[in-house]
């Protein structure tokens, strides 16, 4: 992301240097795996700023030459993509000439919705920024303006974009865009796709936490971050999640800290998107893991980082993306094309998943991120044990304050409804979550097992986990509304259960725990999780609650009655 995030990238993968061949090209000897029931879509999105006020060495010419090099790299491998223009770059003749020369059938020119001084002043408003472009949420983003001011800003940008390119942009993206602005852009100008930042906590002052974790969703008309549950309440513009977040490490990086670091596909990060081992690993799991309706990732980078910083990562990623495209394993297209495909195929937000079957060298972790229009869920296997690391519920009636009001801080926060939060409720000494346990010889012990087998069928994610602590296996069926867990092949009818624990200092949403449901409240919203099969209890001893099966089966309803 921004420069302030560069130094935050810290995680222990030094062993990758020694074991790089494990995730190198030699490891790509199998075709698409069990997740091949939908396309694997890659958008190469580069967004363009005219100037960089935070570093005098990054001149306008350095920024322009960065985009020139991005174009050269993409054209070298016959890769199309999207270039999104901030307003000041839109009005610069060099960018106009460069981008107009690109073939329209492969490249898209769209809007990057950060708001610099020339745009604000042309809309008749006073500039309040520290620099001609200011990244604070109350100045450089639409959240910093009233709904009426936002419409004026949109009208100016759209008119000038059309004057330059002869049409209105079809894609508009940013780290975050408020719902009023997105509604206005769709209703008046017919945009077909948008994109926002990956989930992160506090990075650069921007918190997007608990949302549809990856891929894309239709937002609520009153909350651009919140997936809608019903077509009549959704904005019919898919919002794609950007940056290619590390499915294993990004989530609980620096638990308990006010700001996370960044581990993503962005080519500037030397231990992630700029590292050959990490990139080959990420793309392998992206292609081969179970993914339901489709899988998605965004490659590319904003020019503020400069070509010098991103060149290595670009030269790793572009040939790999081109090869996977040529092998028919991925689909490379513009953000606009993905938006049109999504809207044609899905009347409401589909259930999707991102699966990691094999982690980086030196780690045995495996994970699944499941999303639907009702909730998201993350499962993490580590050292033979399974933890439900995250569950957040979605509610289209949950308004965002930014839809109708101006931001009052230089930071911005978008949230959903937590039931399990393995980041905010954790410390470095104790990771929160729901853990799988059994009663063995009168003692509570963690359930351990082998490698899970993760497959999909008819919009459902299925997991079969062979066990070691007790005989048999745990079978899971995850659908857009429910999660069902069954113990199979255990003739002894072992006692097993799920225990929720936190670090003990977190502010929790649980208001009333009954055998068949847990009533919760957060951010002024009430919501409920029901046990359709099984029961909740409060055993104490540091456990927030326990979930016990009924005759070997546990089923949770996670749709909040929607």
Short mmCIF file of C-alpha atoms in Angstrom, two decimals, residues 198-200 208-215 225 241 244-253 260 281-282 285 289-296 350-357 366-372 375-381 386-392 394 416 420-423 454 461 463 478:
data_model
loop_
_atom_site.label_atom_id
_atom_site.label_comp_id
_atom_site.label_asym_id
_atom_site.label_seq_id
_atom_site.Cartn_x
_atom_site.Cartn_y
_atom_site.Cartn_z
CA UNK A 198 -7.98 -5.88 1.38
CA UNK A 199 -8.99 -6.44 4.98
CA UNK A 200 -6.53 -4.72 7.30
CA UNK A 208 -11.51 -2.48 6.90
CA UNK A 209 -12.24 -5.41 9.18
CA UNK A 210 -14.60 -8.37 9.06
CA UNK A 211 -15.84 -8.02 5.47
CA UNK A 212 -16.15 -10.33 2.48
CA UNK A 213 -12.56 -11.50 2.68
CA UNK A 214 -11.59 -11.76 -0.99
CA UNK A 215 -13.18 -12.12 -4.45
CA UNK A 225 -18.25 -2.36 2.95
CA UNK A 241 -11.07 -6.92 -2.90
CA UNK A 244 -3.79 -10.34 -2.93
CA UNK A 245 -3.68 -10.72 0.85
CA UNK A 246 -1.61 -13.59 2.28
CA UNK A 247 -4.36 -16.05 3.39
CA UNK A 248 -2.25 -17.48 6.22
CA UNK A 249 -0.19 -14.64 7.71
CA UNK A 250 -1.84 -11.29 6.98
CA UNK A 251 -4.84 -11.79 9.27
CA UNK A 252 -3.19 -12.09 12.67
CA UNK A 253 -0.02 -10.14 11.99
CA UNK A 260 -0.95 -4.26 11.01
CA UNK A 281 3.40 -20.39 -3.59
CA UNK A 282 0.55 -17.86 -3.62
CA UNK A 285 -2.61 -22.20 -3.98
CA UNK A 289 -7.28 -24.75 -3.95
CA UNK A 290 -11.04 -25.27 -3.66
CA UNK A 291 -12.76 -22.00 -4.50
CA UNK A 292 -16.47 -22.55 -5.22
CA UNK A 293 -17.93 -19.99 -7.68
CA UNK A 294 -14.58 -18.47 -8.68
CA UNK A 295 -11.32 -17.24 -7.25
CA UNK A 296 -9.86 -13.79 -7.67
CA UNK A 350 -22.20 -15.94 -4.35
CA UNK A 351 -20.45 -18.15 -1.83
CA UNK A 352 -16.72 -18.37 -2.51
CA UNK A 353 -13.59 -19.75 -0.89
CA UNK A 354 -9.81 -19.38 -0.96
CA UNK A 355 -7.96 -22.52 0.13
CA UNK A 356 -4.33 -23.08 1.09
CA UNK A 357 -3.52 -26.79 1.09
CA UNK A 366 -3.38 -24.82 6.03
CA UNK A 367 -6.34 -22.51 5.82
CA UNK A 368 -9.73 -21.93 4.22
CA UNK A 369 -11.46 -18.58 3.86
CA UNK A 370 -15.17 -19.02 3.14
CA UNK A 371 -17.45 -16.12 2.24
CA UNK A 372 -21.14 -15.81 1.52
CA UNK A 375 -21.04 -14.37 6.85
CA UNK A 376 -17.36 -15.14 6.50
CA UNK A 377 -15.44 -17.97 8.14
CA UNK A 378 -11.76 -18.84 8.49
CA UNK A 379 -10.37 -22.24 9.49
CA UNK A 380 -6.68 -22.62 10.31
CA UNK A 381 -4.79 -25.88 10.79
CA UNK A 386 -7.70 -26.88 14.01
CA UNK A 387 -8.87 -23.44 15.12
CA UNK A 388 -11.82 -21.44 13.85
CA UNK A 389 -9.93 -18.19 13.60
CA UNK A 390 -12.67 -15.86 12.39
CA UNK A 391 -16.44 -15.61 11.96
CA UNK A 392 -18.08 -12.28 11.09
CA UNK A 394 -23.12 -9.49 7.56
CA UNK A 416 -19.05 -5.92 10.34
CA UNK A 420 -15.01 -14.94 16.42
CA UNK A 421 -12.15 -12.47 16.03
CA UNK A 422 -8.75 -14.09 16.11
CA UNK A 423 -6.95 -10.77 15.74
CA UNK A 454 -11.09 -29.86 1.02
CA UNK A 461 -17.51 -26.42 0.75
CA UNK A 463 -13.91 -30.78 4.47
CA UNK A 478 -20.18 -25.23 4.90
#
